[in-house]
Amino acid sequence: MQQDRYISITDLTRYIKRKFERDQTLQDIWLRGELSNVKFHSRGHMYFTVKDQNSRINSVMFAGNNRFLKFRPEEGMKVLIRGEVSVYEPHGQYQLYVKEMQPDGIGNLYLAYEELKKKLEFEGLFATERKQSIPTIPKKIGVITSPTGAAVRDILTTIKRRFPIAKVTVMPVLVQGPHAAPSISKAIDRASELGLWDVLIVGRGGGSIEELWAFNEEIVARSIDQSQIPIISAVGHETDFTIADFVADVRAATPTAAAELAVPHIVELQERITQRQLRLTRAISDHVKGSRNELNRLKRSYAFKYPMQLVKQKEQELDRLLDHLQKSSSRTVMTKQDHLKQVHNRLQRNHPVKLHELSKQRHKTYERMLQKEMQNRLEQFKARFQKNIGQLNALSPLSIMERGYSLAYHEGELVKSVKQVQPGNPISVRLKDGKLDCQVWGLEESENNGRE
């Protein structure tokens, strides 16, 4: 169990290394110091020590990073470094892995460059859709650069060699120093206002970052972006990138390359023209040949060889078509006439006057039928009425009273039983010819309830 409490040196070193790698501050750190013990390995890696007055740290810059350096690091040089801190496991030592390095003194320029680059990129000045196209065959070329530098000679020589018929105008400007940026910006603005050139080349030869700084100024970038004429930037050497390069419509690695991008090679152009002339001539020849063959085919055709036969055939065809037209017209006329006749007959049958007369006749017929029916019903009702009167007369009490019967009433009600009256009650006896006012003197109820 005691043995399990011990870990290996390798595990301890890796544990410490992981601690370093999880620290965000150590993974992207910026340092200012002095180089010492600078050694260049045959594989391109660079080993050195960065130190100040109190401390030092072992450092390495691999070939993949130091090949872009624009200076050669030397012993005792003051530098600005960006890198990450980690542990070199075989020695158990922490060391600095350098990604970028600049000579101290231009650090502020470098930071200003990065800030302006981010600002203009955010505003969209580097966007591809804002780029103008370079004309294929420019007739007039404007060159904005120093009239005494090597760059203008390279540009003029290249254009004269490749496309001597182009007219080149050099607009002299300052390309270095505090007044360089306004001078370049003013020249671009002036050229854009005049609009006399098909393309502009703006640049200068190589140099340090301080010497190229005018092309990193915002005023120059704004002028390039606002230019109505497409601009090719040609600043420094191939590895130098300035703000002007990002804003320009096309970036050339060198002034000579800018001239090559601005104009075509006249020999190549002539060759292309010659080839296209040949292709055009061949195409025209093929077209003429094809047309001639078509003409010959038409000449050999039946229509050209026997035109009268064709005319006769067409005349026969015309006669046939005329006959067909006449028959078709006759059938159409007959069909239309039949249809018109049918419509006329339907109209006559449904004419309003005729419909009115018919309605009147029907009305009279219905009226006669109604009167006859009413007469019949009246006769029926009369017969039924006479029959009912006869029945009523047969059942009427008056008829019975004619035979000697009478009716007794007590207090307005017909007396049908001795139980309805009491001795002394007044009664009224109705006869066929009048009424008797009487009084009940006695009562005698029969046993068979009135039936004899």
Tab-separated table of C-alpha atoms in Angstrom:
chain	number	residue	atom	x	y	z
A	1	MET	CA	0.000	0.000	0.000
A	2	GLN	CA	2.834	2.361	0.801
A	3	GLN	CA	4.215	1.867	-2.705
A	4	ASP	CA	0.938	3.254	-4.204
A	5	ARG	CA	1.567	6.685	-2.644
A	6	TYR	CA	4.526	7.339	-4.963
A	7	ILE	CA	4.128	8.523	-8.566
A	8	SER	CA	6.677	8.640	-11.315
A	9	ILE	CA	8.574	11.758	-12.370
A	10	THR	CA	6.930	11.499	-15.798
A	11	ASP	CA	3.433	11.501	-14.272
A	12	LEU	CA	4.322	14.460	-12.088
A	13	THR	CA	5.723	16.366	-15.070
A	14	ARG	CA	2.656	15.630	-17.184
A	15	TYR	CA	0.406	16.681	-14.311
A	16	ILE	CA	2.215	20.006	-14.085
A	17	LYS	CA	2.140	20.382	-17.877
A	18	ARG	CA	-1.649	19.940	-17.930
A	19	LYS	CA	-1.902	22.631	-15.252
A	20	PHE	CA	0.006	24.987	-17.560
A	21	GLU	CA	-2.147	24.110	-20.557
A	22	ARG	CA	-5.413	24.796	-18.672
A	23	ASP	CA	-4.271	28.303	-17.752
A	24	GLN	CA	-5.654	30.683	-20.409
A	25	THR	CA	-3.200	33.432	-19.467
A	26	LEU	CA	-0.202	31.198	-20.122
A	27	GLN	CA	-1.648	30.030	-23.454
A	28	ASP	CA	-1.618	33.509	-25.052
A	29	ILE	CA	0.941	35.701	-23.376
A	30	TRP	CA	2.779	38.839	-24.577
A	31	LEU	CA	6.292	39.606	-23.329
A	32	ARG	CA	8.926	42.310	-23.803
A	33	GLY	CA	12.534	41.234	-23.233
A	34	GLU	CA	16.062	40.822	-24.536
A	35	LEU	CA	17.312	37.910	-26.629
A	36	SER	CA	20.176	35.795	-25.345
A	37	ASN	CA	21.866	32.533	-26.399
A	38	VAL	CA	20.261	32.696	-29.853
A	39	LYS	CA	20.864	29.455	-31.754
A	40	PHE	CA	19.521	28.455	-35.183
A	41	HIS	CA	19.006	24.737	-35.695
A	42	SER	CA	19.685	23.172	-39.090
A	43	ARG	CA	15.979	22.274	-39.365
A	44	GLY	CA	14.961	25.922	-39.082
A	45	HIS	CA	13.978	25.985	-35.415
A	46	MET	CA	15.332	28.812	-33.283
A	47	TYR	CA	16.294	28.399	-29.595
A	48	PHE	CA	17.037	31.345	-27.334
A	49	THR	CA	16.519	32.861	-23.896
A	50	VAL	CA	14.312	35.856	-23.174
A	51	LYS	CA	15.458	37.847	-20.172
A	52	ASP	CA	15.119	41.092	-18.293
A	53	GLN	CA	17.181	42.472	-15.436
A	54	ASN	CA	15.870	39.898	-12.933
A	55	SER	CA	14.687	36.749	-14.740
A	56	ARG	CA	15.044	34.643	-17.846
A	57	ILE	CA	13.031	31.935	-19.584
A	58	ASN	CA	14.081	29.369	-22.147
A	59	SER	CA	12.273	29.787	-25.448
A	60	VAL	CA	11.848	28.106	-28.788
A	61	MET	CA	10.376	29.370	-32.055
A	62	PHE	CA	9.764	26.608	-34.548
A	63	ALA	CA	10.463	26.961	-38.255
A	64	GLY	CA	6.744	27.110	-39.087
A	65	ASN	CA	6.563	30.421	-37.207
A	66	ASN	CA	9.968	32.038	-37.652
A	67	ARG	CA	10.079	31.710	-41.448
A	68	PHE	CA	7.788	34.771	-41.699
A	69	LEU	CA	10.077	37.000	-39.622
A	70	LYS	CA	11.094	40.185	-41.437
A	71	PHE	CA	14.294	40.526	-39.424
A	72	ARG	CA	17.038	38.269	-38.162
A	73	PRO	CA	16.964	37.924	-34.368
A	74	GLU	CA	20.361	38.670	-32.845
A	75	GLU	CA	22.029	38.482	-29.461
A	76	GLY	CA	20.990	41.318	-27.164
A	77	MET	CA	18.115	42.478	-29.424
A	78	LYS	CA	15.085	43.970	-27.666
A	79	VAL	CA	11.963	42.163	-28.860
A	80	LEU	CA	8.216	41.893	-28.390
A	81	ILE	CA	7.003	38.293	-28.196
A	82	ARG	CA	3.674	36.506	-28.311
A	83	GLY	CA	3.501	32.839	-27.404
A	84	GLU	CA	2.436	30.202	-24.884
A	85	VAL	CA	4.108	28.731	-21.813
A	86	SER	CA	4.300	24.963	-21.380
A	87	VAL	CA	6.549	22.250	-19.909
A	88	TYR	CA	9.258	20.429	-21.858
A	89	GLU	CA	8.775	16.953	-20.445
A	90	PRO	CA	12.258	15.423	-21.018
A	91	HIS	CA	13.903	18.137	-18.895
A	92	GLY	CA	10.968	18.935	-16.647
A	93	GLN	CA	11.428	22.629	-17.409
A	94	TYR	CA	8.839	25.178	-18.380
A	95	GLN	CA	9.659	27.213	-21.461
A	96	LEU	CA	8.127	29.699	-23.857
A	97	TYR	CA	6.884	28.553	-27.258
A	98	VAL	CA	7.048	31.695	-29.410
A	99	LYS	CA	4.490	32.258	-32.212
A	100	GLU	CA	5.193	35.897	-33.176
A	101	MET	CA	8.119	38.223	-32.660
A	102	GLN	CA	8.676	41.893	-33.488
A	103	PRO	CA	11.662	44.134	-32.751
A	104	ASP	CA	10.867	46.311	-29.782
A	105	GLY	CA	10.192	49.890	-30.816
A	106	ILE	CA	7.692	49.084	-33.537
A	107	GLY	CA	5.292	47.371	-31.171
A	108	ASN	CA	2.986	50.376	-31.081
A	109	LEU	CA	2.904	50.476	-34.864
A	110	TYR	CA	2.045	46.813	-34.971
A	111	LEU	CA	-0.813	47.269	-32.501
A	112	ALA	CA	-2.083	50.283	-34.471
A	113	TYR	CA	-1.946	48.177	-37.640
A	114	GLU	CA	-4.002	45.399	-36.054
A	115	GLU	CA	-6.590	47.799	-34.616
A	116	LEU	CA	-7.077	49.656	-37.903
A	117	LYS	CA	-7.280	46.374	-39.809
A	118	LYS	CA	-10.046	45.096	-37.520
A	119	LYS	CA	-11.924	48.407	-37.748
A	120	LEU	CA	-11.904	48.590	-41.548
A	121	GLU	CA	-12.710	44.919	-41.917
A	122	PHE	CA	-15.717	45.386	-39.598
A	123	GLU	CA	-16.887	48.289	-41.806
A	124	GLY	CA	-16.682	46.005	-44.836
A	125	LEU	CA	-13.860	47.770	-46.716
A	126	PHE	CA	-12.195	44.415	-47.398
A	127	ALA	CA	-15.360	42.771	-48.728
A	128	THR	CA	-15.034	41.034	-52.069
A	129	GLU	CA	-18.290	42.505	-53.408
A	130	ARG	CA	-16.784	46.024	-53.146
A	131	LYS	CA	-13.878	45.155	-55.398
A	132	GLN	CA	-13.823	46.639	-58.907
A	133	SER	CA	-12.723	44.618	-61.892
A	134	ILE	CA	-9.447	45.449	-63.598
A	135	PRO	CA	-10.028	46.225	-67.317
A	136	THR	CA	-8.674	43.560	-69.629
A	137	ILE	CA	-7.012	46.011	-72.023
A	138	PRO	CA	-6.372	49.345	-70.290
A	139	LYS	CA	-5.405	52.222	-72.561
A	140	LYS	CA	-4.378	54.670	-69.857
A	141	ILE	CA	-2.633	53.695	-66.642
A	142	GLY	CA	-1.946	55.960	-63.688
A	143	VAL	CA	1.004	55.204	-61.383
A	144	ILE	CA	0.988	56.818	-57.937
A	145	THR	CA	4.424	56.392	-56.378
A	146	SER	CA	7.763	58.091	-55.834
A	147	PRO	CA	9.206	59.308	-59.149
A	148	THR	CA	12.732	58.453	-58.018
A	149	GLY	CA	12.338	54.980	-56.522
A	150	ALA	CA	13.070	51.614	-58.047
A	151	ALA	CA	9.381	50.768	-58.018
A	152	VAL	CA	8.455	53.310	-60.704
A	153	ARG	CA	11.271	52.041	-62.927
A	154	ASP	CA	10.098	48.457	-62.507
A	155	ILE	CA	6.509	49.419	-63.316
A	156	LEU	CA	7.382	51.515	-66.397
A	157	THR	CA	9.812	48.917	-67.702
A	158	THR	CA	7.322	46.099	-67.270
A	159	ILE	CA	4.459	47.977	-68.928
A	160	LYS	CA	6.661	49.073	-71.833
A	161	ARG	CA	7.835	45.512	-72.311
A	162	ARG	CA	4.412	43.878	-72.048
A	163	PHE	CA	2.068	46.480	-73.519
A	164	PRO	CA	3.932	49.413	-75.086
A	165	ILE	CA	0.792	50.930	-76.631
A	166	ALA	CA	-0.582	51.790	-73.177
A	167	LYS	CA	-0.216	55.402	-72.065
A	168	VAL	CA	1.307	55.645	-68.577
A	169	THR	CA	1.074	58.720	-66.348
A	170	VAL	CA	3.208	58.911	-63.195
A	171	MET	CA	1.698	60.956	-60.375
A	172	PRO	CA	4.601	61.675	-58.025
A	173	VAL	CA	3.900	61.412	-54.299
A	174	LEU	CA	5.819	61.007	-51.065
A	175	VAL	CA	5.868	57.324	-50.043
A	176	GLN	CA	7.738	57.667	-46.753
A	177	GLY	CA	7.590	60.047	-43.816
A	178	PRO	CA	4.853	61.916	-41.962
A	179	HIS	CA	3.543	63.674	-45.110
A	180	ALA	CA	3.440	60.556	-47.247
A	181	ALA	CA	-0.082	59.379	-46.364
A	182	PRO	CA	-1.825	62.738	-47.147
A	183	SER	CA	0.217	62.977	-50.366
A	184	ILE	CA	-0.882	59.492	-51.519
A	185	SER	CA	-4.490	60.056	-50.465
A	186	LYS	CA	-4.678	63.390	-52.314
A	187	ALA	CA	-3.247	61.859	-55.497
A	188	ILE	CA	-5.821	59.012	-55.430
A	189	ASP	CA	-8.692	61.433	-54.842
A	190	ARG	CA	-7.504	63.717	-57.667
A	191	ALA	CA	-7.127	60.823	-60.100
A	192	SER	CA	-10.626	59.592	-59.210
A	193	GLU	CA	-12.070	63.081	-59.839
A	194	LEU	CA	-10.392	63.432	-63.245
A	195	GLY	CA	-11.320	59.919	-64.347
A	196	LEU	CA	-8.703	59.918	-67.094
A	197	TRP	CA	-7.216	56.497	-66.362
A	198	ASP	CA	-8.523	52.962	-66.710
A	199	VAL	CA	-6.559	51.615	-63.740
A	200	LEU	CA	-4.284	52.970	-61.017
A	201	ILE	CA	-1.159	51.380	-59.537
A	202	VAL	CA	-0.417	52.623	-56.029
A	203	GLY	CA	2.720	51.507	-54.206
A	204	ARG	CA	6.390	51.599	-53.533
A	205	GLY	CA	9.330	49.251	-53.095
A	206	GLY	CA	10.170	47.228	-50.019
A	207	GLY	CA	11.329	48.508	-46.656
A	208	SER	CA	10.851	48.286	-42.931
A	209	ILE	CA	7.457	48.608	-41.341
A	210	GLU	CA	8.204	52.236	-40.516
A	211	GLU	CA	9.081	52.944	-44.153
A	212	LEU	CA	5.897	51.277	-45.408
A	213	TRP	CA	3.722	52.828	-42.735
A	214	ALA	CA	2.077	55.440	-45.000
A	215	PHE	CA	0.192	52.591	-46.675
A	216	ASN	CA	-1.187	51.531	-43.280
A	217	GLU	CA	-2.764	54.928	-42.650
A	218	GLU	CA	-6.556	55.175	-42.552
A	219	ILE	CA	-6.648	58.212	-44.881
A	220	VAL	CA	-5.004	56.163	-47.648
A	221	ALA	CA	-7.341	53.215	-47.062
A	222	ARG	CA	-10.413	55.503	-47.284
A	223	SER	CA	-9.187	57.072	-50.545
A	224	ILE	CA	-8.602	53.649	-52.108
A	225	ASP	CA	-12.069	52.502	-51.034
A	226	GLN	CA	-13.751	55.638	-52.472
A	227	SER	CA	-11.814	55.578	-55.756
A	228	GLN	CA	-13.951	55.384	-58.923
A	229	ILE	CA	-10.981	53.832	-60.749
A	230	PRO	CA	-9.891	50.260	-59.931
A	231	ILE	CA	-6.639	50.210	-57.959
A	232	ILE	CA	-3.810	47.689	-57.846
A	233	SER	CA	-1.730	47.958	-54.675
A	234	ALA	CA	1.985	47.256	-54.986
A	235	VAL	CA	3.631	47.865	-51.638
A	236	GLY	CA	6.936	46.327	-50.533
A	237	HIS	CA	7.922	42.775	-51.206
A	238	GLU	CA	5.889	39.614	-51.394
A	239	THR	CA	5.713	39.095	-47.604
A	240	ASP	CA	4.672	42.674	-46.798
A	241	PHE	CA	0.960	43.141	-46.244
A	242	THR	CA	-0.349	46.621	-45.623
A	243	ILE	CA	-3.846	47.974	-45.022
A	244	ALA	CA	-3.774	49.348	-48.573
A	245	ASP	CA	-3.354	45.789	-49.883
A	246	PHE	CA	-6.546	44.640	-48.151
A	247	VAL	CA	-8.638	47.600	-49.367
A	248	ALA	CA	-7.308	47.680	-52.952
A	249	ASP	CA	-9.247	45.949	-55.711
A	250	VAL	CA	-6.220	43.765	-56.482
A	251	ARG	CA	-3.083	43.207	-54.396
A	252	ALA	CA	0.218	42.637	-56.203
A	253	ALA	CA	3.182	41.056	-54.460
A	254	THR	CA	5.630	43.567	-55.965
A	255	PRO	CA	5.515	46.668	-58.206
A	256	THR	CA	6.613	44.524	-61.141
A	257	ALA	CA	3.787	42.104	-60.446
A	258	ALA	CA	1.377	45.048	-60.326
A	259	ALA	CA	2.439	46.109	-63.812
A	260	GLU	CA	1.960	42.545	-65.037
A	261	LEU	CA	-1.525	42.446	-63.534
A	262	ALA	CA	-2.420	45.848	-65.010
A	263	VAL	CA	-1.671	45.098	-68.667
A	264	PRO	CA	-1.726	42.007	-70.836
A	265	HIS	CA	1.362	40.866	-72.707
A	266	ILE	CA	1.010	42.288	-76.194
A	267	VAL	CA	2.586	39.239	-77.800
A	268	GLU	CA	0.168	36.921	-76.012
A	269	LEU	CA	-2.636	39.272	-76.912
A	270	GLN	CA	-1.620	39.238	-80.568
A	271	GLU	CA	-1.436	35.460	-80.460
A	272	ARG	CA	-4.914	35.303	-78.963
A	273	ILE	CA	-6.190	37.706	-81.618
A	274	THR	CA	-4.522	35.636	-84.313
A	275	GLN	CA	-6.042	32.442	-82.933
A	276	ARG	CA	-9.451	34.026	-82.751
A	277	GLN	CA	-9.074	35.374	-86.266
A	278	LEU	CA	-8.275	31.858	-87.411
A	279	ARG	CA	-11.253	30.472	-85.506
A	280	LEU	CA	-13.476	33.211	-86.921
A	281	THR	CA	-12.196	32.633	-90.443
A	282	ARG	CA	-12.725	28.897	-90.038
A	283	ALA	CA	-16.217	29.439	-88.669
A	284	ILE	CA	-17.123	31.792	-91.548
A	285	SER	CA	-15.659	29.380	-94.059
A	286	ASP	CA	-17.637	26.506	-92.563
A	287	HIS	CA	-20.754	28.612	-92.600
A	288	VAL	CA	-20.245	29.626	-96.238
A	289	LYS	CA	-19.507	26.042	-97.154
A	290	GLY	CA	-22.625	24.843	-95.409
A	291	SER	CA	-24.722	27.551	-97.064
A	292	ARG	CA	-23.290	26.696	-100.474
A	293	ASN	CA	-24.109	23.020	-99.934
A	294	GLU	CA	-27.612	23.962	-98.949
A	295	LEU	CA	-27.918	26.139	-102.040
A	296	ASN	CA	-26.716	23.291	-104.256
A	297	ARG	CA	-29.150	20.925	-102.595
A	298	LEU	CA	-31.964	23.360	-103.282
A	299	LYS	CA	-30.840	23.753	-106.887
A	300	ARG	CA	-30.988	19.982	-107.280
A	301	SER	CA	-34.367	19.762	-105.661
A	302	TYR	CA	-37.513	18.879	-107.614
A	303	ALA	CA	-38.892	22.398	-107.212
A	304	PHE	CA	-35.977	24.022	-108.946
A	305	LYS	CA	-35.614	21.338	-111.636
A	306	TYR	CA	-39.321	21.080	-112.537
A	307	PRO	CA	-40.936	24.295	-111.408
A	308	MET	CA	-43.900	24.057	-113.861
A	309	GLN	CA	-44.722	20.551	-112.625
A	310	LEU	CA	-44.729	21.881	-109.124
A	311	VAL	CA	-46.988	24.764	-110.207
A	312	LYS	CA	-49.412	22.301	-111.845
A	313	GLN	CA	-49.447	20.152	-108.745
A	314	LYS	CA	-50.116	23.193	-106.647
A	315	GLU	CA	-52.932	24.268	-109.006
A	316	GLN	CA	-54.553	20.844	-108.671
A	317	GLU	CA	-54.105	21.036	-104.964
A	318	LEU	CA	-55.703	24.490	-105.055
A	319	ASP	CA	-58.702	23.153	-107.034
A	320	ARG	CA	-59.126	20.332	-104.571
A	321	LEU	CA	-58.972	22.706	-101.671
A	322	LEU	CA	-61.470	25.089	-103.319
A	323	ASP	CA	-63.926	22.231	-103.847
A	324	HIS	CA	-63.470	21.157	-100.298
A	325	LEU	CA	-64.006	24.750	-99.186
A	326	GLN	CA	-67.219	25.121	-101.177
A	327	LYS	CA	-68.655	21.850	-99.877
A	328	SER	CA	-67.693	22.692	-96.390
A	329	SER	CA	-69.246	26.150	-96.755
A	330	SER	CA	-72.487	24.691	-98.111
A	331	ARG	CA	-72.715	22.196	-95.265
A	332	THR	CA	-72.063	24.948	-92.796
A	333	VAL	CA	-74.753	27.186	-94.334
A	334	MET	CA	-77.297	24.374	-94.335
A	335	THR	CA	-76.524	23.470	-90.787
A	336	LYS	CA	-76.887	27.081	-89.727
A	337	GLN	CA	-80.182	27.424	-91.638
A	338	ASP	CA	-81.610	24.309	-89.970
A	339	HIS	CA	-80.583	25.570	-86.638
A	340	LEU	CA	-82.127	28.968	-87.399
A	341	LYS	CA	-85.369	27.324	-88.444
A	342	GLN	CA	-85.520	25.304	-85.245
A	343	VAL	CA	-84.941	28.396	-83.227
A	344	HIS	CA	-87.668	30.225	-85.162
A	345	ASN	CA	-90.160	27.424	-84.541
A	346	ARG	CA	-89.354	27.352	-80.857
A	347	LEU	CA	-89.799	31.090	-80.763
A	348	GLN	CA	-93.183	30.903	-82.506
A	349	ARG	CA	-94.378	28.205	-80.150
A	350	ASN	CA	-93.432	30.258	-77.199
A	351	HIS	CA	-94.486	33.663	-78.561
A	352	PRO	CA	-96.006	35.849	-75.792
A	353	VAL	CA	-99.167	36.683	-77.811
A	354	LYS	CA	-99.856	33.058	-78.480
A	355	LEU	CA	-99.169	32.147	-74.886
A	356	HIS	CA	-101.581	34.903	-73.798
A	357	GLU	CA	-104.421	33.586	-76.031
A	358	LEU	CA	-103.826	30.103	-74.762
A	359	SER	CA	-103.966	31.341	-71.194
A	360	LYS	CA	-107.249	33.152	-71.867
A	361	GLN	CA	-108.837	30.016	-73.337
A	362	ARG	CA	-107.683	27.986	-70.358
A	363	HIS	CA	-109.085	30.617	-68.041
A	364	LYS	CA	-112.498	30.455	-69.702
A	365	THR	CA	-112.502	26.663	-69.602
A	366	TYR	CA	-111.585	26.625	-65.908
A	367	GLU	CA	-114.232	29.269	-65.214
A	368	ARG	CA	-116.981	27.163	-66.875
A	369	MET	CA	-115.837	24.094	-65.010
A	370	LEU	CA	-115.874	26.018	-61.732
A	371	GLN	CA	-119.406	27.365	-62.294
A	372	LYS	CA	-120.699	23.922	-63.219
A	373	GLU	CA	-119.074	22.406	-60.157
A	374	MET	CA	-120.523	25.122	-57.930
A	375	GLN	CA	-123.992	24.539	-59.367
A	376	ASN	CA	-123.724	20.820	-58.755
A	377	ARG	CA	-122.531	21.363	-55.198
A	378	LEU	CA	-125.355	23.861	-54.595
A	379	GLU	CA	-127.955	21.360	-55.790
A	380	GLN	CA	-126.451	18.719	-53.543
A	381	PHE	CA	-126.535	21.039	-50.530
A	382	LYS	CA	-130.163	21.991	-51.269
A	383	ALA	CA	-131.228	18.377	-51.474
A	384	ARG	CA	-129.389	17.562	-48.244
A	385	PHE	CA	-130.919	20.600	-46.567
A	386	GLN	CA	-134.499	19.578	-47.547
A	387	LYS	CA	-133.828	16.109	-46.278
A	388	ASN	CA	-132.563	17.444	-42.927
A	389	ILE	CA	-135.588	19.751	-42.620
A	390	GLY	CA	-137.893	16.782	-43.134
A	391	GLN	CA	-136.025	14.813	-40.477
A	392	LEU	CA	-136.141	17.757	-38.066
A	393	ASN	CA	-139.866	18.210	-38.632
A	394	ALA	CA	-140.393	14.529	-37.954
A	395	LEU	CA	-138.518	14.786	-34.635
A	396	SER	CA	-139.868	18.264	-33.560
A	397	PRO	CA	-141.865	18.374	-30.244
A	398	LEU	CA	-144.261	20.763	-31.941
A	399	SER	CA	-145.261	18.011	-34.300
A	400	ILE	CA	-145.866	15.726	-31.338
A	401	MET	CA	-147.823	18.448	-29.590
A	402	GLU	CA	-150.043	18.671	-32.650
A	403	ARG	CA	-151.178	15.212	-31.768
A	404	GLY	CA	-152.369	16.367	-28.248
A	405	TYR	CA	-149.247	16.146	-26.121
A	406	SER	CA	-148.026	18.974	-23.820
A	407	LEU	CA	-144.796	19.947	-22.037
A	408	ALA	CA	-144.454	20.974	-18.386
A	409	TYR	CA	-141.765	23.410	-17.228
A	410	HIS	CA	-140.718	24.269	-13.706
A	411	GLU	CA	-138.508	27.284	-13.232
A	412	GLY	CA	-137.595	27.171	-16.990
A	413	GLU	CA	-136.668	23.484	-17.026
A	414	LEU	CA	-138.608	20.692	-18.695
A	415	VAL	CA	-140.216	18.459	-16.056
A	416	LYS	CA	-139.385	14.920	-16.928
A	417	SER	CA	-139.886	13.364	-13.463
A	418	VAL	CA	-142.192	13.845	-10.444
A	419	LYS	CA	-139.050	14.173	-8.419
A	420	GLN	CA	-138.303	17.581	-9.979
A	421	VAL	CA	-141.328	19.235	-8.277
A	422	GLN	CA	-143.033	19.372	-4.879
A	423	PRO	CA	-146.636	19.914	-4.028
A	424	GLY	CA	-147.441	23.623	-4.257
A	425	ASN	CA	-144.805	24.337	-6.894
A	426	PRO	CA	-145.994	26.434	-9.802
A	427	ILE	CA	-145.531	24.856	-13.216
A	428	SER	CA	-146.081	26.046	-16.753
A	429	VAL	CA	-147.761	23.654	-19.255
A	430	ARG	CA	-147.171	24.402	-22.941
A	431	LEU	CA	-149.788	23.218	-25.433
A	432	LYS	CA	-149.848	23.416	-29.232
A	433	ASP	CA	-151.790	26.639	-29.157
A	434	GLY	CA	-150.656	28.271	-25.852
A	435	LYS	CA	-149.484	27.963	-22.275
A	436	LEU	CA	-151.226	27.113	-18.946
A	437	ASP	CA	-149.952	28.382	-15.536
A	438	CYS	CA	-150.720	25.630	-12.982
A	439	GLN	CA	-149.839	24.505	-9.430
A	440	VAL	CA	-148.956	21.008	-8.210
A	441	TRP	CA	-151.648	19.792	-5.809
A	442	GLY	CA	-150.297	16.310	-5.318
A	443	LEU	CA	-147.682	13.741	-6.422
A	444	GLU	CA	-148.090	10.110	-7.306
A	445	GLU	CA	-145.041	8.235	-8.507
A	446	SER	CA	-145.682	5.192	-10.597
A	447	GLU	CA	-143.929	1.941	-9.802
A	448	ASN	CA	-142.751	1.213	-13.320
A	449	ASN	CA	-141.119	4.610	-13.467
A	450	GLY	CA	-143.684	6.141	-15.749
A	451	ARG	CA	-144.006	3.287	-18.238
A	452	GLU	CA	-147.508	1.768	-18.539
